[in-house]
Amino acid sequence: MPQNRPTTMATIINSSTKHRSWEPFISSLILCSHMFILINPATSLDTITPTMPIDDGQTIISTNSNFELGFFSPINSPNRYLGIWYKKISPGTLVWVANRDRPIPNKNNATLKINSDGKLVVVAKQKQSFFWASKNSSKSVNTDQNLIAQLLDSGNFVLRFSNNDDPDEYLWQSFDYPTDTLLPGMKIGWDLKTGLNRALCSWRAIDDPSMGNYSYAVDIHGVPQLGIWKAGQFSYRAGSWNGLRFTGSPQLNENPVFEYTFVYNQNEAYYTTWARNNSVVTRFVLNNSGIARRLTWNDRNKEWVVYSSSPRDQCDSFGLCGAHGICSTDSSPMCRCLEGFVPKAVSDWNAMDWSNGCVRRSKMRCGEGEGFRLYPSVKLPDTRNSWVSLTMGMKECEEMCLRNCSCSGHASANARDGSGCLLWFGDLIDMRRLVDNGQDLYIKMPASELVRHSHRKKRLILIVAGVLVLSAMVLMCLVLYICKKRRQKKEEKKGETPRSGRTYAIEEDSKEELELPLFGFDVISNATDNFSEANKLGEGGFGPVFKGKLGEGKEIAVKRLSRNTAQKLSEFESEAELIAKLQHRNLVKLLGYCIERDERMLVYEFMSNKSLDLFIFDQARGLQLDWQKRVQIIVGIARGLLYLHQDSRLRIVHRDLKASNILLDDEMKPKISDFGLARCFGGDEIEANTTTVVGTYGYMSPEYTTDGLFSIKSDVFSFGVLVLEIITGKKNRGFYYQDCHLNLLGHVWRLWTGGSPLELIDESIVLNSSSPSEVLRCMHVGLLCVQHSAEDRPSMSSVVVMLSNETTNFPSPQHPGFFTERVMYETESSGNQEYCTAIDMTMTLLESR
Ligand SMILES: *[C@@H]1O[C@H](CO)[C@@H](O)[C@H](O)[C@H]1NC(C)=O
Ligand SMILES: *[C@@H]1O[C@H](CO)[C@@H](O)[C@H](O)[C@H]1NC(C)=O
Ligand SMILES: *[C@@H]1O[C@H](CO)[C@@H](O)[C@H](O)[C@H]1NC(C)=O
């Protein structure tokens, strides 16, 4: 009997009273890891046998001491449970609980044993009460054979014949009955032959491991999908598998921590992950508020670090925009109807209750020349009512959808090569725009909608060449005529209304103003395919930006200012003229503008590499920016800003400098864009007061956020934030590191003063021998720029000098503005997100680099 087994006592310490002074740190650990603290002499056995059960107070430990199994009490609870927890690292962090719904009321009263039916059971020692039993095996058990239960180093607790350790022959394994934690090697999903459905289910509360409200599971209605469920409905849908990832998990990418796949065939439908390198310890946990996070163990700091978290933002809440609505975090409101659709209940929709969704504007009758409208880069809709073929091609897929009247759209089933066919029937639910890793979705539209919108080109092809030439000529005449009219009008107006209230004078003669081309509305409308969703590049503060192609093939970016922009026509004209005057190789060039009907648009040169944020905050794309390129970008931005602040004849404060406003050309040269917020000053006016604070949280200087004061030094602050972001690859906003109180600035500051500033360099940056000093110099300049007091910050001219100077003999930085700040996150995040969560974190904070 068990007398000769080494005894281990699990000592439970109430850490919330004992470690009050570290509370934020400890509680963040507790939130993500049901933990208890134990003091434990080592034991060596990893098995139990029919003759060697274990009692409460004893444990078994896997061969390499990765995991330990035994009885425990959660913090603040007297109940006893059988569970598995980490042993070597993070001791006491639970990964599995057996009797989660039937706690053992008293300590030292239970035994885990293999009973005479060949099952693992937890029973009371005295009375014959029973708390847990392993499920029946599908394999027949001849109890004459020798059974053992073994705790493996993977964290799997298995029941098997002592002479057979083939995983396929296990009689029972804890990996088939997960609690709230997915360990490498576990599967989530279905064994379709036996009907076994492996799912994570959250704890009810931190001190209560019984089944909580949320589960993480694979749904096999229609095309299989993974997601988080609450009360029988998705709360978050990761989506269907497209060969590379789940369509709604753009963050699931090749990474240094784990590999993953989804298996779907007649026998099985499951998602599984495994560690790339066993020295990186990782687990995936669903917590009791329905947040699933992947954590990795940082052995240097002895803590779990969040690797990724889902749902990531509000657009991830299932079906937020209702049927045929599409969510986008950078548009406001977040929900839009698909093109050709209108809100079903307009007043609810306008009141931001989008749940009723949208309906078709014009009825679609079957077989009357329907076609498709493409939505690029989206999360594909709910596939519970869909059909999939992995072999069919795109053309066949389209035809099949056209033939079937209830088909509402199609997409490719394999994002790797665009093959396969996924068809939807009925309503399309839970779509969102994705910046990265989205897929093309084709939505079936009646012929009338297609003609109304985008397929003028097709019609034109059918018209004979003569008509084509003729209409082109007519169009040209018309445009010329309109242009002429406009100019006349403009000149007239200029004569009448003196531009009062303007703080700068434009001395140029009107000839120079005429150099900025005025585009006709039709020209721009044609160039952008009638402002189609497909051509939308993004949405800025003042309105959406579209990609367009002019007749001669020149690509342009059109900023369409919102109609309700409270900007007067004259102001708009002066803005356009002002921008046109600003010419520098690090500023985006304005090609022209358009004022027609109530539209105001600015036409810019198109930047093929889009914006900086897409690179620096993305691990994969970050690799394209080596350190030399990053320095080039930093210096380029500094030069552009210096030009705005000093060298141009007008003093311009940008006011919204941020990574997404830095565009990159073919050669990755930076160009500052979006002067929508720029105001110009008279020569000696350096500070102004504003009643409405505009700008982007995370980049705004303290004096601007709190007092509405802005000056060129506010831009310097934003520049400093940008520099630190470029170096670290982390966003100032939404940055998460070990301690909720620190943002990126605070963290860089701490490492800087603590003497280890190089620790935070973006891991995609490859350094050569000379670069560390350069990195330090840039970081130094960045920190000087984000100093709390505006007077302490250098001007851009000093910044440019410092950046190009080999000597690092410049002042030491004072501590940054918003060293610790919470208010920023609070204001920025909407509704149910908490400001210290790492909602948009897809980055790695691994120390095992
Ligand atoms: C679940 O995790 C999220 C993200 O870390 C956290 O904000 C939330 O408080 C957690 N919920 C509970 C009940 O611990
Ligand atoms: C695993 O990680 C360790 C420590 O980081 C490293 O030494 C080893 O080479 C890695 N093994 C593989 C197969 O990558
Ligand atoms: C359309 O597809 C649905 C779902 O696969 C199917 O039930 C229905 O029979 C199809 N209708 C036609 C006319 O093919």
PDB file of N, CA and C in Angstrom, residues 398-448:
ATOM      1  N   GLU A 398     -18.330  30.050 -59.072  1.00  0.00           N
ATOM      2  CA  GLU A 398     -19.203  31.175 -59.399  1.00  0.00           C
ATOM      3  C   GLU A 398     -20.451  30.684 -60.127  1.00  0.00           C
ATOM      4  N   GLU A 399     -20.230  29.776 -61.068  1.00  0.00           N
ATOM      5  CA  GLU A 399     -21.368  29.262 -61.834  1.00  0.00           C
ATOM      6  C   GLU A 399     -22.343  28.520 -60.932  1.00  0.00           C
ATOM      7  N   MET A 400     -21.777  27.742 -60.028  1.00  0.00           N
ATOM      8  CA  MET A 400     -22.629  26.978 -59.129  1.00  0.00           C
ATOM      9  C   MET A 400     -23.481  27.918 -58.267  1.00  0.00           C
ATOM     10  N   CYS A 401     -22.875  29.002 -57.852  1.00  0.00           N
ATOM     11  CA  CYS A 401     -23.618  29.958 -57.019  1.00  0.00           C
ATOM     12  C   CYS A 401     -24.700  30.652 -57.843  1.00  0.00           C
ATOM     13  N   LEU A 402     -24.392  30.943 -59.100  1.00  0.00           N
ATOM     14  CA  LEU A 402     -25.399  31.592 -59.951  1.00  0.00           C
ATOM     15  C   LEU A 402     -26.584  30.661 -60.217  1.00  0.00           C
ATOM     16  N   ARG A 403     -26.267  29.363 -60.327  1.00  0.00           N
ATOM     17  CA  ARG A 403     -27.334  28.402 -60.626  1.00  0.00           C
ATOM     18  C   ARG A 403     -28.279  28.205 -59.451  1.00  0.00           C
ATOM     19  N   ASN A 404     -27.763  28.297 -58.251  1.00  0.00           N
ATOM     20  CA  ASN A 404     -28.585  27.988 -57.084  1.00  0.00           C
ATOM     21  C   ASN A 404     -29.169  29.280 -56.519  1.00  0.00           C
ATOM     22  N   CYS A 405     -30.493  29.390 -56.584  1.00  0.00           N
ATOM     23  CA  CYS A 405     -31.131  30.655 -56.214  1.00  0.00           C
ATOM     24  C   CYS A 405     -30.899  31.047 -54.769  1.00  0.00           C
ATOM     25  N   SER A 406     -30.697  30.068 -53.902  1.00  0.00           N
ATOM     26  CA  SER A 406     -30.518  30.474 -52.505  1.00  0.00           C
ATOM     27  C   SER A 406     -29.060  30.798 -52.173  1.00  0.00           C
ATOM     28  N   CYS A 407     -28.186  30.669 -53.136  1.00  0.00           N
ATOM     29  CA  CYS A 407     -26.778  30.994 -52.869  1.00  0.00           C
ATOM     30  C   CYS A 407     -26.608  32.510 -52.771  1.00  0.00           C
ATOM     31  N   SER A 408     -25.939  32.969 -51.722  1.00  0.00           N
ATOM     32  CA  SER A 408     -25.804  34.418 -51.536  1.00  0.00           C
ATOM     33  C   SER A 408     -24.384  34.925 -51.743  1.00  0.00           C
ATOM     34  N   GLY A 409     -23.428  34.024 -51.854  1.00  0.00           N
ATOM     35  CA  GLY A 409     -22.071  34.492 -52.093  1.00  0.00           C
ATOM     36  C   GLY A 409     -21.095  33.340 -52.150  1.00  0.00           C
ATOM     37  N   HIS A 410     -19.877  33.636 -52.592  1.00  0.00           N
ATOM     38  CA  HIS A 410     -18.869  32.581 -52.628  1.00  0.00           C
ATOM     39  C   HIS A 410     -17.484  33.122 -52.337  1.00  0.00           C
ATOM     40  N   ALA A 411     -16.599  32.206 -52.008  1.00  0.00           N
ATOM     41  CA  ALA A 411     -15.202  32.566 -51.743  1.00  0.00           C
ATOM     42  C   ALA A 411     -14.367  31.332 -51.997  1.00  0.00           C
ATOM     43  N   SER A 412     -13.079  31.500 -52.047  1.00  0.00           N
ATOM     44  CA  SER A 412     -12.250  30.312 -52.221  1.00  0.00           C
ATOM     45  C   SER A 412     -12.075  29.650 -50.853  1.00  0.00           C
ATOM     46  N   ALA A 413     -11.920  28.327 -50.887  1.00  0.00           N
ATOM     47  CA  ALA A 413     -11.841  27.600 -49.623  1.00  0.00           C
ATOM     48  C   ALA A 413     -10.407  27.435 -49.168  1.00  0.00           C
ATOM     49  N   ASN A 414      -9.487  27.768 -50.013  1.00  0.00           N
ATOM     50  CA  ASN A 414      -8.091  27.561 -49.677  1.00  0.00           C
ATOM     51  C   ASN A 414      -7.297  28.831 -49.957  1.00  0.00           C
ATOM     52  N   ALA A 415      -6.927  29.506 -48.890  1.00  0.00           N
ATOM     53  CA  ALA A 415      -6.240  30.785 -49.059  1.00  0.00           C
ATOM     54  C   ALA A 415      -4.807  30.607 -49.540  1.00  0.00           C
ATOM     55  N   ARG A 416      -4.299  29.399 -49.469  1.00  0.00           N
ATOM     56  CA  ARG A 416      -2.938  29.133 -49.915  1.00  0.00           C
ATOM     57  C   ARG A 416      -2.799  29.404 -51.408  1.00  0.00           C
ATOM     58  N   ASP A 417      -3.736  28.835 -52.196  1.00  0.00           N
ATOM     59  CA  ASP A 417      -3.615  28.988 -53.642  1.00  0.00           C
ATOM     60  C   ASP A 417      -4.902  29.476 -54.298  1.00  0.00           C
ATOM     61  N   GLY A 418      -5.876  29.894 -53.490  1.00  0.00           N
ATOM     62  CA  GLY A 418      -7.112  30.413 -54.069  1.00  0.00           C
ATOM     63  C   GLY A 418      -7.990  29.341 -54.693  1.00  0.00           C
ATOM     64  N   SER A 419      -7.724  28.081 -54.409  1.00  0.00           N
ATOM     65  CA  SER A 419      -8.564  27.026 -54.982  1.00  0.00           C
ATOM     66  C   SER A 419      -9.726  26.722 -54.058  1.00  0.00           C
ATOM     67  N   GLY A 420     -10.572  25.785 -54.521  1.00  0.00           N
ATOM     68  CA  GLY A 420     -11.684  25.382 -53.680  1.00  0.00           C
ATOM     69  C   GLY A 420     -12.840  26.355 -53.760  1.00  0.00           C
ATOM     70  N   CYS A 421     -13.963  25.934 -53.192  1.00  0.00           N
ATOM     71  CA  CYS A 421     -15.179  26.725 -53.336  1.00  0.00           C
ATOM     72  C   CYS A 421     -15.991  26.654 -52.054  1.00  0.00           C
ATOM     73  N   LEU A 422     -16.320  27.812 -51.565  1.00  0.00           N
ATOM     74  CA  LEU A 422     -17.134  27.903 -50.358  1.00  0.00           C
ATOM     75  C   LEU A 422     -18.374  28.702 -50.759  1.00  0.00           C
ATOM     76  N   LEU A 423     -19.560  28.113 -50.549  1.00  0.00           N
ATOM     77  CA  LEU A 423     -20.798  28.810 -50.922  1.00  0.00           C
ATOM     78  C   LEU A 423     -21.624  29.096 -49.682  1.00  0.00           C
ATOM     79  N   TRP A 424     -22.268  30.236 -49.662  1.00  0.00           N
ATOM     80  CA  TRP A 424     -23.172  30.566 -48.551  1.00  0.00           C
ATOM     81  C   TRP A 424     -24.623  30.570 -49.046  1.00  0.00           C
ATOM     82  N   PHE A 425     -25.501  30.134 -48.184  1.00  0.00           N
ATOM     83  CA  PHE A 425     -26.928  30.183 -48.490  1.00  0.00           C
ATOM     84  C   PHE A 425     -27.602  31.036 -47.439  1.00  0.00           C
ATOM     85  N   GLY A 426     -28.461  31.939 -47.860  1.00  0.00           N
ATOM     86  CA  GLY A 426     -29.181  32.770 -46.891  1.00  0.00           C
ATOM     87  C   GLY A 426     -28.330  33.925 -46.395  1.00  0.00           C
ATOM     88  N   ASP A 427     -28.636  34.364 -45.172  1.00  0.00           N
ATOM     89  CA  ASP A 427     -28.011  35.579 -44.644  1.00  0.00           C
ATOM     90  C   ASP A 427     -26.510  35.434 -44.434  1.00  0.00           C
ATOM     91  N   LEU A 428     -25.820  36.534 -44.617  1.00  0.00           N
ATOM     92  CA  LEU A 428     -24.379  36.564 -44.383  1.00  0.00           C
ATOM     93  C   LEU A 428     -24.138  37.305 -43.074  1.00  0.00           C
ATOM     94  N   ILE A 429     -23.552  36.599 -42.123  1.00  0.00           N
ATOM     95  CA  ILE A 429     -23.430  37.161 -40.777  1.00  0.00           C
ATOM     96  C   ILE A 429     -21.976  37.168 -40.309  1.00  0.00           C
ATOM     97  N   ASP A 430     -21.640  38.201 -39.551  1.00  0.00           N
ATOM     98  CA  ASP A 430     -20.351  38.277 -38.872  1.00  0.00           C
ATOM     99  C   ASP A 430     -19.173  38.459 -39.826  1.00  0.00           C
ATOM    100  N   MET A 431     -19.223  39.546 -40.564  1.00  0.00           N
ATOM    101  CA  MET A 431     -18.088  39.875 -41.439  1.00  0.00           C
ATOM    102  C   MET A 431     -17.380  41.087 -40.868  1.00  0.00           C
ATOM    103  N   ARG A 432     -16.107  41.163 -41.107  1.00  0.00           N
ATOM    104  CA  ARG A 432     -15.389  42.380 -40.753  1.00  0.00           C
ATOM    105  C   ARG A 432     -14.258  42.600 -41.739  1.00  0.00           C
ATOM    106  N   ARG A 433     -13.831  43.827 -41.826  1.00  0.00           N
ATOM    107  CA  ARG A 433     -12.669  44.117 -42.660  1.00  0.00           C
ATOM    108  C   ARG A 433     -11.416  43.748 -41.894  1.00  0.00           C
ATOM    109  N   LEU A 434     -10.447  43.219 -42.611  1.00  0.00           N
ATOM    110  CA  LEU A 434      -9.190  42.882 -41.959  1.00  0.00           C
ATOM    111  C   LEU A 434      -8.072  43.611 -42.675  1.00  0.00           C
ATOM    112  N   VAL A 435      -7.162  44.132 -41.888  1.00  0.00           N
ATOM    113  CA  VAL A 435      -6.016  44.809 -42.489  1.00  0.00           C
ATOM    114  C   VAL A 435      -5.099  43.758 -43.113  1.00  0.00           C
ATOM    115  N   ASP A 436      -4.929  42.668 -42.386  1.00  0.00           N
ATOM    116  CA  ASP A 436      -4.032  41.617 -42.854  1.00  0.00           C
ATOM    117  C   ASP A 436      -4.777  40.310 -42.981  1.00  0.00           C
ATOM    118  N   ASN A 437      -4.310  39.502 -43.882  1.00  0.00           N
ATOM    119  CA  ASN A 437      -4.740  38.111 -43.944  1.00  0.00           C
ATOM    120  C   ASN A 437      -6.241  37.927 -44.101  1.00  0.00           C
ATOM    121  N   GLY A 438      -6.903  38.880 -44.696  1.00  0.00           N
ATOM    122  CA  GLY A 438      -8.320  38.690 -44.997  1.00  0.00           C
ATOM    123  C   GLY A 438      -8.470  37.911 -46.279  1.00  0.00           C
ATOM    124  N   GLN A 439      -9.711  37.602 -46.639  1.00  0.00           N
ATOM    125  CA  GLN A 439      -9.952  36.856 -47.870  1.00  0.00           C
ATOM    126  C   GLN A 439     -10.927  37.600 -48.758  1.00  0.00           C
ATOM    127  N   ASP A 440     -10.912  37.252 -50.046  1.00  0.00           N
ATOM    128  CA  ASP A 440     -11.855  37.858 -50.978  1.00  0.00           C
ATOM    129  C   ASP A 440     -13.205  37.179 -50.846  1.00  0.00           C
ATOM    130  N   LEU A 441     -14.242  37.979 -50.712  1.00  0.00           N
ATOM    131  CA  LEU A 441     -15.601  37.446 -50.627  1.00  0.00           C
ATOM    132  C   LEU A 441     -16.411  38.032 -51.781  1.00  0.00           C
ATOM    133  N   TYR A 442     -17.113  37.163 -52.502  1.00  0.00           N
ATOM    134  CA  TYR A 442     -17.917  37.621 -53.629  1.00  0.00           C
ATOM    135  C   TYR A 442     -19.380  37.519 -53.242  1.00  0.00           C
ATOM    136  N   ILE A 443     -20.076  38.634 -53.277  1.00  0.00           N
ATOM    137  CA  ILE A 443     -21.472  38.643 -52.857  1.00  0.00           C
ATOM    138  C   ILE A 443     -22.368  38.802 -54.072  1.00  0.00           C
ATOM    139  N   LYS A 444     -23.364  37.945 -54.140  1.00  0.00           N
ATOM    140  CA  LYS A 444     -24.246  37.928 -55.305  1.00  0.00           C
ATOM    141  C   LYS A 444     -25.134  39.163 -55.300  1.00  0.00           C
ATOM    142  N   MET A 445     -25.214  39.826 -56.442  1.00  0.00           N
ATOM    143  CA  MET A 445     -25.999  41.050 -56.547  1.00  0.00           C
ATOM    144  C   MET A 445     -26.916  40.962 -57.758  1.00  0.00           C
ATOM    145  N   PRO A 446     -28.100  41.574 -57.693  1.00  0.00           N
ATOM    146  CA  PRO A 446     -28.949  41.611 -58.874  1.00  0.00           C
ATOM    147  C   PRO A 446     -28.308  42.495 -59.940  1.00  0.00           C
ATOM    148  N   ALA A 447     -28.690  42.243 -61.193  1.00  0.00           N
ATOM    149  CA  ALA A 447     -28.077  42.966 -62.304  1.00  0.00           C
ATOM    150  C   ALA A 447     -28.205  44.476 -62.112  1.00  0.00           C
ATOM    151  N   SER A 448     -29.370  44.916 -61.611  1.00  0.00           N
ATOM    152  CA  SER A 448     -29.603  46.357 -61.500  1.00  0.00           C
ATOM    153  C   SER A 448     -28.548  47.022 -60.615  1.00  0.00           C
TER     154      SER A 448
END
